[in-house]
């Protein structure tokens, strides 16, 4: 069985609406009266409540499908069922209903089938005179992933596969890390956190005044303003942030001719001998237009060695 379970039933196959969000919106529309609610925040809270209430091994996927274990069943002609021909829906309906509708205890009879549960979840999001900030959008709506961190993790994997040579040229990674990068496994937990933190900071800087990304939600002032949050996020280049956090600023590389000009050597050959004496090795080799293999040296390292060479700063006009 897949570690994330198998499909049990879609939301619309069990409840007379398309999603948890639609159910909460309908409840608020039918029951709010003169009150006003931050409906989007209540919808998010309802989905989170369902996800948290599902037993271990179950989940509600973004496509509004419940997944769960196949324990006690077998796949017969593409259908998971018990030896008594009971389906996964039959086996797990009670667990799913309990997560969706909440416990039946403590609610009046007319509140059964989740009315009281929905009321309890929605109540904290009733808008009062003191309400200044409301939910504008979730990260999933804007970024397409469950969280900023999952977006960053996926981007790191893509970057690692595509830019392994750039990672190698940075000199910051061992062969094991580079090997994982090539196969799409780039980015330790610490590295992902660093990139996600930098990405969050860039997002908040790019957002219009008054709009803030908190956790995986965008909050802004009430009354709601018409703002294109997707455009604000899309304006950012996540790969540049990844490069800055994982590679650092691009290294300036010099050929032996450029080294000779910088250190005052008579020729490229003389420069190479000096670099060898300083212990400076080529960090990259590339083929020129003429087909010759050219060694390239880290310009910052060359500058540092040149600045600290013996006799640097000696003044011949001073005598004891």
mmCIF file of C-alpha atoms in Angstrom:
data_model
loop_
_atom_site.group_PDB
_atom_site.id
_atom_site.type_symbol
_atom_site.label_atom_id
_atom_site.label_comp_id
_atom_site.label_asym_id
_atom_site.label_seq_id
_atom_site.Cartn_x
_atom_site.Cartn_y
_atom_site.Cartn_z
ATOM 1 C CA UNK A 1 0.000 0.000 0.000
ATOM 2 C CA UNK A 2 1.135 3.531 -0.706
ATOM 3 C CA UNK A 3 2.374 5.238 2.475
ATOM 4 C CA UNK A 4 -0.158 8.017 1.956
ATOM 5 C CA UNK A 5 -3.071 5.590 1.665
ATOM 6 C CA UNK A 6 -5.492 4.910 -1.164
ATOM 7 C CA UNK A 7 -8.591 6.868 -2.229
ATOM 8 C CA UNK A 8 -11.664 6.049 -0.160
ATOM 9 C CA UNK A 9 -14.279 8.521 -1.309
ATOM 10 C CA UNK A 10 -14.536 12.037 -2.687
ATOM 11 C CA UNK A 11 -16.152 14.777 -0.649
ATOM 12 C CA UNK A 12 -18.940 15.232 -3.197
ATOM 13 C CA UNK A 13 -19.544 11.507 -3.150
ATOM 14 C CA UNK A 14 -20.492 11.743 0.538
ATOM 15 C CA UNK A 15 -21.786 15.268 1.116
ATOM 16 C CA UNK A 16 -24.166 17.374 -1.034
ATOM 17 C CA UNK A 17 -21.579 19.987 -2.027
ATOM 18 C CA UNK A 18 -18.198 20.204 -3.714
ATOM 19 C CA UNK A 19 -15.860 20.794 -0.767
ATOM 20 C CA UNK A 20 -15.536 21.604 2.953
ATOM 21 C CA UNK A 21 -15.156 25.241 1.949
ATOM 22 C CA UNK A 22 -18.488 25.242 0.129
ATOM 23 C CA UNK A 23 -20.204 23.602 3.084
ATOM 24 C CA UNK A 24 -18.909 26.251 5.492
ATOM 25 C CA UNK A 25 -19.862 29.053 3.101
ATOM 26 C CA UNK A 26 -23.388 27.682 2.809
ATOM 27 C CA UNK A 27 -23.677 27.346 6.574
ATOM 28 C CA UNK A 28 -22.631 30.952 7.137
ATOM 29 C CA UNK A 29 -24.971 32.226 4.406
ATOM 30 C CA UNK A 30 -27.903 30.313 5.908
ATOM 31 C CA UNK A 31 -27.217 31.036 9.585
ATOM 32 C CA UNK A 32 -25.347 34.329 9.915
ATOM 33 C CA UNK A 33 -28.410 36.564 10.082
ATOM 34 C CA UNK A 34 -27.204 40.128 10.556
ATOM 35 C CA UNK A 35 -23.715 38.995 11.557
ATOM 36 C CA UNK A 36 -20.744 39.179 9.193
ATOM 37 C CA UNK A 37 -18.032 36.521 9.152
ATOM 38 C CA UNK A 38 -14.536 36.230 7.765
ATOM 39 C CA UNK A 39 -15.782 33.361 5.614
ATOM 40 C CA UNK A 40 -12.425 32.498 4.078
ATOM 41 C CA UNK A 41 -10.826 32.141 7.516
ATOM 42 C CA UNK A 42 -13.715 29.985 8.716
ATOM 43 C CA UNK A 43 -13.391 27.796 5.629
ATOM 44 C CA UNK A 44 -9.683 27.291 6.263
ATOM 45 C CA UNK A 45 -10.307 26.509 9.922
ATOM 46 C CA UNK A 46 -12.933 23.922 8.964
ATOM 47 C CA UNK A 47 -10.579 22.099 6.600
ATOM 48 C CA UNK A 48 -7.826 22.136 9.232
ATOM 49 C CA UNK A 49 -10.248 20.792 11.860
ATOM 50 C CA UNK A 50 -11.153 17.884 9.576
ATOM 51 C CA UNK A 51 -7.519 17.098 8.806
ATOM 52 C CA UNK A 52 -6.619 17.131 12.501
ATOM 53 C CA UNK A 53 -9.605 14.980 13.491
ATOM 54 C CA UNK A 54 -8.977 12.230 10.937
ATOM 55 C CA UNK A 55 -7.378 9.135 12.486
ATOM 56 C CA UNK A 56 -3.734 8.362 11.868
ATOM 57 C CA UNK A 57 -3.268 7.030 8.346
ATOM 58 C CA UNK A 58 -6.126 9.111 6.914
ATOM 59 C CA UNK A 59 -5.964 12.430 5.086
ATOM 60 C CA UNK A 60 -8.099 14.824 3.097
ATOM 61 C CA UNK A 61 -6.173 15.611 -0.080
ATOM 62 C CA UNK A 62 -6.308 19.038 -1.758
ATOM 63 C CA UNK A 63 -8.563 17.569 -4.458
ATOM 64 C CA UNK A 64 -11.198 16.916 -1.761
ATOM 65 C CA UNK A 65 -10.668 13.169 -1.703
ATOM 66 C CA UNK A 66 -10.327 11.173 1.499
ATOM 67 C CA UNK A 67 -7.416 8.736 1.604
ATOM 68 C CA UNK A 68 -6.881 5.987 4.123
ATOM 69 C CA UNK A 69 -5.454 2.541 4.885
ATOM 70 C CA UNK A 70 -6.489 -0.706 3.263
ATOM 71 C CA UNK A 71 -6.133 -2.761 6.453
ATOM 72 C CA UNK A 72 -8.368 -5.838 6.398
ATOM 73 C CA UNK A 73 -9.196 -5.513 2.708
ATOM 74 C CA UNK A 74 -7.834 -6.808 -0.553
ATOM 75 C CA UNK A 75 -7.862 -5.432 -4.062
ATOM 76 C CA UNK A 76 -10.378 -7.394 -6.124
ATOM 77 C CA UNK A 77 -10.733 -6.222 -9.729
ATOM 78 C CA UNK A 78 -9.503 -2.778 -8.756
ATOM 79 C CA UNK A 79 -11.790 -2.445 -5.717
ATOM 80 C CA UNK A 80 -10.538 -2.656 -2.124
ATOM 81 C CA UNK A 81 -12.966 -4.779 -0.095
ATOM 82 C CA UNK A 82 -13.164 -7.154 2.848
ATOM 83 C CA UNK A 83 -13.745 -10.891 2.465
ATOM 84 C CA UNK A 84 -17.409 -10.017 3.202
ATOM 85 C CA UNK A 85 -17.349 -7.631 0.212
ATOM 86 C CA UNK A 86 -17.501 -4.487 2.324
ATOM 87 C CA UNK A 87 -15.832 -1.506 0.650
ATOM 88 C CA UNK A 88 -13.407 1.003 2.145
ATOM 89 C CA UNK A 89 -16.247 3.523 2.247
ATOM 90 C CA UNK A 90 -18.291 1.144 4.381
ATOM 91 C CA UNK A 91 -15.340 0.466 6.684
ATOM 92 C CA UNK A 92 -14.242 4.060 7.178
ATOM 93 C CA UNK A 93 -17.472 6.047 6.885
ATOM 94 C CA UNK A 94 -17.837 6.470 10.656
ATOM 95 C CA UNK A 95 -14.283 7.817 11.065
ATOM 96 C CA UNK A 96 -14.726 10.279 8.200
ATOM 97 C CA UNK A 97 -18.148 11.428 9.434
ATOM 98 C CA UNK A 98 -16.768 12.028 12.926
ATOM 99 C CA UNK A 99 -14.014 14.232 11.500
ATOM 100 C CA UNK A 100 -16.354 16.127 9.195
ATOM 101 C CA UNK A 101 -19.342 16.610 11.519
ATOM 102 C CA UNK A 102 -17.647 16.587 14.889
ATOM 103 C CA UNK A 103 -18.814 14.499 17.830
ATOM 104 C CA UNK A 104 -22.632 14.210 18.089
ATOM 105 C CA UNK A 105 -22.496 14.581 21.867
ATOM 106 C CA UNK A 106 -23.244 18.006 23.261
ATOM 107 C CA UNK A 107 -25.250 19.346 20.335
ATOM 108 C CA UNK A 108 -29.066 19.667 20.142
ATOM 109 C CA UNK A 109 -30.845 17.211 17.896
ATOM 110 C CA UNK A 110 -31.417 19.837 15.202
ATOM 111 C CA UNK A 111 -27.689 20.530 15.179
ATOM 112 C CA UNK A 112 -26.766 16.993 14.197
ATOM 113 C CA UNK A 113 -24.968 16.380 10.921
ATOM 114 C CA UNK A 114 -22.425 19.009 11.858
ATOM 115 C CA UNK A 115 -24.447 22.208 12.296
ATOM 116 C CA UNK A 116 -23.217 22.760 15.835
ATOM 117 C CA UNK A 117 -19.701 21.775 14.815
ATOM 118 C CA UNK A 118 -19.715 24.311 11.985
ATOM 119 C CA UNK A 119 -21.116 27.007 14.305
ATOM 120 C CA UNK A 120 -18.354 26.412 16.847
ATOM 121 C CA UNK A 121 -15.636 26.648 14.169
ATOM 122 C CA UNK A 122 -17.114 29.748 12.528
ATOM 123 C CA UNK A 123 -17.762 31.744 15.705
ATOM 124 C CA UNK A 124 -14.156 32.961 16.278
ATOM 125 C CA UNK A 125 -14.295 34.508 12.808
ATOM 126 C CA UNK A 126 -17.394 36.628 13.379
ATOM 127 C CA UNK A 127 -16.431 40.175 12.451
ATOM 128 C CA UNK A 128 -16.966 42.837 15.112
ATOM 129 C CA UNK A 129 -16.204 46.541 15.339
ATOM 130 C CA UNK A 130 -12.737 45.668 16.619
ATOM 131 C CA UNK A 131 -11.860 43.411 13.699
ATOM 132 C CA UNK A 132 -9.175 45.069 11.589
ATOM 133 C CA UNK A 133 -7.474 42.136 9.839
ATOM 134 C CA UNK A 134 -9.118 39.413 7.780
ATOM 135 C CA UNK A 135 -7.894 36.485 5.708
ATOM 136 C CA UNK A 136 -7.363 37.388 2.053
ATOM 137 C CA UNK A 137 -6.049 34.079 0.724
ATOM 138 C CA UNK A 138 -4.219 30.899 1.668
ATOM 139 C CA UNK A 139 -0.820 29.967 0.270
ATOM 140 C CA UNK A 140 -2.376 27.014 -1.530
ATOM 141 C CA UNK A 141 -4.655 29.402 -3.422
ATOM 142 C CA UNK A 142 -1.790 31.705 -4.358
ATOM 143 C CA UNK A 143 1.299 29.481 -4.521
ATOM 144 C CA UNK A 144 -0.347 26.218 -5.527
ATOM 145 C CA UNK A 145 1.282 24.170 -2.756
ATOM 146 C CA UNK A 146 0.192 23.287 0.763
ATOM 147 C CA UNK A 147 2.731 25.647 2.339
ATOM 148 C CA UNK A 148 5.632 27.956 1.555
ATOM 149 C CA UNK A 149 7.961 25.201 2.754
ATOM 150 C CA UNK A 150 6.559 22.608 0.321
ATOM 151 C CA UNK A 151 6.937 25.128 -2.519
ATOM 152 C CA UNK A 152 10.565 25.722 -1.532
ATOM 153 C CA UNK A 153 11.283 22.005 -1.141
ATOM 154 C CA UNK A 154 9.982 21.273 -4.639
ATOM 155 C CA UNK A 155 11.959 24.199 -6.088
ATOM 156 C CA UNK A 156 15.160 23.018 -4.370
ATOM 157 C CA UNK A 157 14.769 19.570 -5.923
ATOM 158 C CA UNK A 158 14.315 21.050 -9.395
ATOM 159 C CA UNK A 159 17.225 23.433 -8.895
ATOM 160 C CA UNK A 160 19.498 20.627 -7.693
ATOM 161 C CA UNK A 161 18.820 18.492 -10.755
ATOM 162 C CA UNK A 162 19.192 21.357 -13.189
ATOM 163 C CA UNK A 163 22.058 23.279 -11.617
ATOM 164 C CA UNK A 164 24.328 20.610 -10.108
ATOM 165 C CA UNK A 165 27.292 22.053 -12.000
ATOM 166 C CA UNK A 166 26.663 25.477 -10.476
ATOM 167 C CA UNK A 167 26.523 23.887 -7.021
ATOM 168 C CA UNK A 168 29.790 22.079 -7.699
ATOM 169 C CA UNK A 169 31.471 25.269 -8.930
ATOM 170 C CA UNK A 170 30.537 27.012 -5.686
ATOM 171 C CA UNK A 171 32.911 24.721 -3.801
ATOM 172 C CA UNK A 172 30.460 24.506 -0.894
ATOM 173 C CA UNK A 173 29.214 20.932 -1.314
ATOM 174 C CA UNK A 174 30.710 17.468 -1.050
ATOM 175 C CA UNK A 175 30.249 14.724 -3.606
ATOM 176 C CA UNK A 176 27.482 13.033 -1.622
ATOM 177 C CA UNK A 177 25.423 16.228 -1.541
ATOM 178 C CA UNK A 178 26.025 16.834 -5.233
ATOM 179 C CA UNK A 179 24.974 13.263 -5.977
ATOM 180 C CA UNK A 180 21.697 13.791 -4.136
ATOM 181 C CA UNK A 181 21.175 17.053 -6.007
ATOM 182 C CA UNK A 182 21.459 15.344 -9.391
ATOM 183 C CA UNK A 183 18.768 12.840 -8.372
ATOM 184 C CA UNK A 184 16.432 15.535 -7.051
ATOM 185 C CA UNK A 185 17.297 15.272 -3.373
ATOM 186 C CA UNK A 186 18.943 18.628 -2.854
ATOM 187 C CA UNK A 187 18.271 20.657 0.270
ATOM 188 C CA UNK A 188 18.718 19.654 3.911
ATOM 189 C CA UNK A 189 16.080 20.655 6.445
ATOM 190 C CA UNK A 190 18.267 23.567 7.588
ATOM 191 C CA UNK A 191 18.845 24.713 4.018
ATOM 192 C CA UNK A 192 15.123 24.527 3.240
ATOM 193 C CA UNK A 193 14.345 26.607 6.311
ATOM 194 C CA UNK A 194 16.930 29.210 5.289
ATOM 195 C CA UNK A 195 15.497 29.502 1.782
ATOM 196 C CA UNK A 196 11.895 29.526 3.048
ATOM 197 C CA UNK A 197 12.717 32.295 5.531
ATOM 198 C CA UNK A 198 14.362 34.374 2.785
ATOM 199 C CA UNK A 199 11.429 33.702 0.452
ATOM 200 C CA UNK A 200 8.904 34.741 3.111
ATOM 201 C CA UNK A 201 10.834 37.943 3.738
ATOM 202 C CA UNK A 202 10.895 38.731 0.006
ATOM 203 C CA UNK A 203 7.165 38.002 -0.303
ATOM 204 C CA UNK A 204 6.271 40.365 2.525
ATOM 205 C CA UNK A 205 8.432 43.073 0.965
ATOM 206 C CA UNK A 206 6.675 42.592 -2.385
ATOM 207 C CA UNK A 207 3.138 42.647 -0.966
ATOM 208 C CA UNK A 208 1.126 45.874 -1.018
ATOM 209 C CA UNK A 209 1.033 47.930 2.176
ATOM 210 C CA UNK A 210 -1.235 46.385 4.772
ATOM 211 C CA UNK A 211 -1.028 42.845 3.373
ATOM 212 C CA UNK A 212 1.071 40.312 5.281
ATOM 213 C CA UNK A 213 1.954 36.649 4.898
ATOM 214 C CA UNK A 214 1.547 35.022 8.314
ATOM 215 C CA UNK A 215 2.266 31.311 8.383
ATOM 216 C CA UNK A 216 0.649 30.121 5.173
ATOM 217 C CA UNK A 217 -2.097 32.752 5.040
ATOM 218 C CA UNK A 218 -2.311 36.258 3.625
ATOM 219 C CA UNK A 219 -3.979 38.771 5.930
ATOM 220 C CA UNK A 220 -5.037 42.299 5.151
ATOM 221 C CA UNK A 221 -7.249 45.180 6.225
ATOM 222 C CA UNK A 222 -10.994 45.216 6.464
ATOM 223 C CA UNK A 223 -12.930 46.036 4.387
ATOM 224 C CA UNK A 224 -11.395 43.787 1.765
ATOM 225 C CA UNK A 225 -9.416 45.460 -1.011
ATOM 226 C CA UNK A 226 -9.099 44.137 -4.561
ATOM 227 C CA UNK A 227 -5.483 42.973 -4.708
ATOM 228 C CA UNK A 228 -3.789 40.580 -7.128
ATOM 229 C CA UNK A 229 -1.746 38.536 -4.668
ATOM 230 C CA UNK A 230 -0.758 35.994 -7.310
ATOM 231 C CA UNK A 231 0.888 38.722 -9.367
ATOM 232 C CA UNK A 232 2.802 39.998 -6.328
ATOM 233 C CA UNK A 233 4.164 36.515 -5.567
ATOM 234 C CA UNK A 234 4.831 35.749 -9.227
ATOM 235 C CA UNK A 235 6.978 38.885 -9.480
ATOM 236 C CA UNK A 236 9.572 37.202 -7.249
ATOM 237 C CA UNK A 237 12.278 34.946 -8.654
ATOM 238 C CA UNK A 238 12.507 32.022 -6.224
ATOM 239 C CA UNK A 239 15.509 30.572 -8.064
ATOM 240 C CA UNK A 240 17.527 33.730 -7.401
ATOM 241 C CA UNK A 241 16.743 33.386 -3.719
ATOM 242 C CA UNK A 242 17.821 29.739 -3.845
ATOM 243 C CA UNK A 243 21.070 30.711 -5.560
ATOM 244 C CA UNK A 244 21.766 33.383 -2.955
ATOM 245 C CA UNK A 245 21.120 30.964 -0.075
ATOM 246 C CA UNK A 246 22.730 27.820 -1.485
ATOM 247 C CA UNK A 247 25.511 29.048 -3.755
ATOM 248 C CA UNK A 248 26.201 32.574 -2.580
ATOM 249 C CA UNK A 249 27.161 35.402 -4.834
ATOM 250 C CA UNK A 250 28.524 34.096 -8.156
ATOM 251 C CA UNK A 251 32.307 33.738 -8.084
ATOM 252 C CA UNK A 252 34.350 35.868 -10.421
ATOM 253 C CA UNK A 253 36.664 33.586 -12.370
ATOM 254 C CA UNK A 254 39.864 34.694 -14.078
ATOM 255 C CA UNK A 255 41.926 33.128 -16.822
ATOM 256 C CA UNK A 256 45.715 33.034 -16.437
ATOM 257 C CA UNK A 257 45.950 36.095 -18.719
ATOM 258 C CA UNK A 258 43.578 38.021 -16.449
ATOM 259 C CA UNK A 259 45.550 36.896 -13.385
ATOM 260 C CA UNK A 260 48.751 38.148 -15.034
ATOM 261 C CA UNK A 261 47.190 41.583 -15.594
ATOM 262 C CA UNK A 262 45.918 41.735 -12.003
ATOM 263 C CA UNK A 263 49.173 40.753 -10.273
ATOM 264 C CA UNK A 264 51.580 42.366 -12.729
ATOM 265 C CA UNK A 265 53.081 39.128 -14.038
ATOM 266 C CA UNK A 266 54.954 39.205 -17.327
ATOM 267 C CA UNK A 267 52.861 36.483 -18.951
ATOM 268 C CA UNK A 268 50.146 33.892 -18.368
ATOM 269 C CA UNK A 269 52.859 31.254 -17.831
ATOM 270 C CA UNK A 270 54.503 33.431 -15.192
ATOM 271 C CA UNK A 271 51.121 33.962 -13.546
ATOM 272 C CA UNK A 272 50.503 30.212 -13.417
ATOM 273 C CA UNK A 273 53.887 29.651 -11.747
ATOM 274 C CA UNK A 274 53.093 32.325 -9.164
ATOM 275 C CA UNK A 275 49.667 30.817 -8.484
ATOM 276 C CA UNK A 276 51.261 27.402 -8.013
ATOM 277 C CA UNK A 277 53.721 28.916 -5.515
ATOM 278 C CA UNK A 278 50.784 30.480 -3.630
ATOM 279 C CA UNK A 279 48.898 27.161 -3.609
ATOM 280 C CA UNK A 280 46.048 28.567 -5.732
ATOM 281 C CA UNK A 281 44.548 25.897 -7.978
ATOM 282 C CA UNK A 282 42.113 26.214 -10.868
ATOM 283 C CA UNK A 283 38.508 25.888 -9.740
ATOM 284 C CA UNK A 284 37.073 25.276 -13.187
ATOM 285 C CA UNK A 285 38.155 24.373 -16.697
ATOM 286 C CA UNK A 286 36.271 25.310 -19.834
ATOM 287 C CA UNK A 287 36.673 24.931 -23.545
ATOM 288 C CA UNK A 288 37.359 28.144 -25.474
ATOM 289 C CA UNK A 289 35.980 28.960 -28.909
ATOM 290 C CA UNK A 290 39.247 27.687 -30.408
ATOM 291 C CA UNK A 291 38.817 24.326 -28.679
ATOM 292 C CA UNK A 292 41.577 24.935 -26.112
ATOM 293 C CA UNK A 293 40.954 23.925 -22.491
ATOM 294 C CA UNK A 294 41.332 26.991 -20.294
ATOM 295 C CA UNK A 295 41.903 26.935 -16.525
ATOM 296 C CA UNK A 296 39.960 29.471 -14.438
ATOM 297 C CA UNK A 297 40.920 30.758 -11.007
ATOM 298 C CA UNK A 298 38.873 32.246 -8.174
ATOM 299 C CA UNK A 299 39.479 36.003 -8.508
ATOM 300 C CA UNK A 300 38.780 36.671 -4.828
ATOM 301 C CA UNK A 301 41.387 34.081 -3.804
ATOM 302 C CA UNK A 302 43.930 35.572 -6.220
ATOM 303 C CA UNK A 303 43.327 39.070 -4.837
ATOM 304 C CA UNK A 304 43.692 37.833 -1.259
ATOM 305 C CA UNK A 305 46.946 35.984 -1.954
ATOM 306 C CA UNK A 306 48.337 38.942 -3.874
ATOM 307 C CA UNK A 307 47.461 41.320 -1.038
ATOM 308 C CA UNK A 308 49.104 39.102 1.589
ATOM 309 C CA UNK A 309 52.236 38.135 -0.366
ATOM 310 C CA UNK A 310 55.584 38.454 1.452
ATOM 311 C CA UNK A 311 56.959 41.972 1.332
ATOM 312 C CA UNK A 312 53.564 43.529 0.753
ATOM 313 C CA UNK A 313 53.574 46.989 2.308
ATOM 314 C CA UNK A 314 57.390 47.107 2.725
ATOM 315 C CA UNK A 315 58.731 50.628 2.271
ATOM 316 C CA UNK A 316 62.329 50.804 1.005
ATOM 317 C CA UNK A 317 62.616 54.459 2.001
ATOM 318 C CA UNK A 318 62.448 53.604 5.699
ATOM 319 C CA UNK A 319 65.668 52.672 7.457
ATOM 320 C CA UNK A 320 66.452 51.624 11.031
#
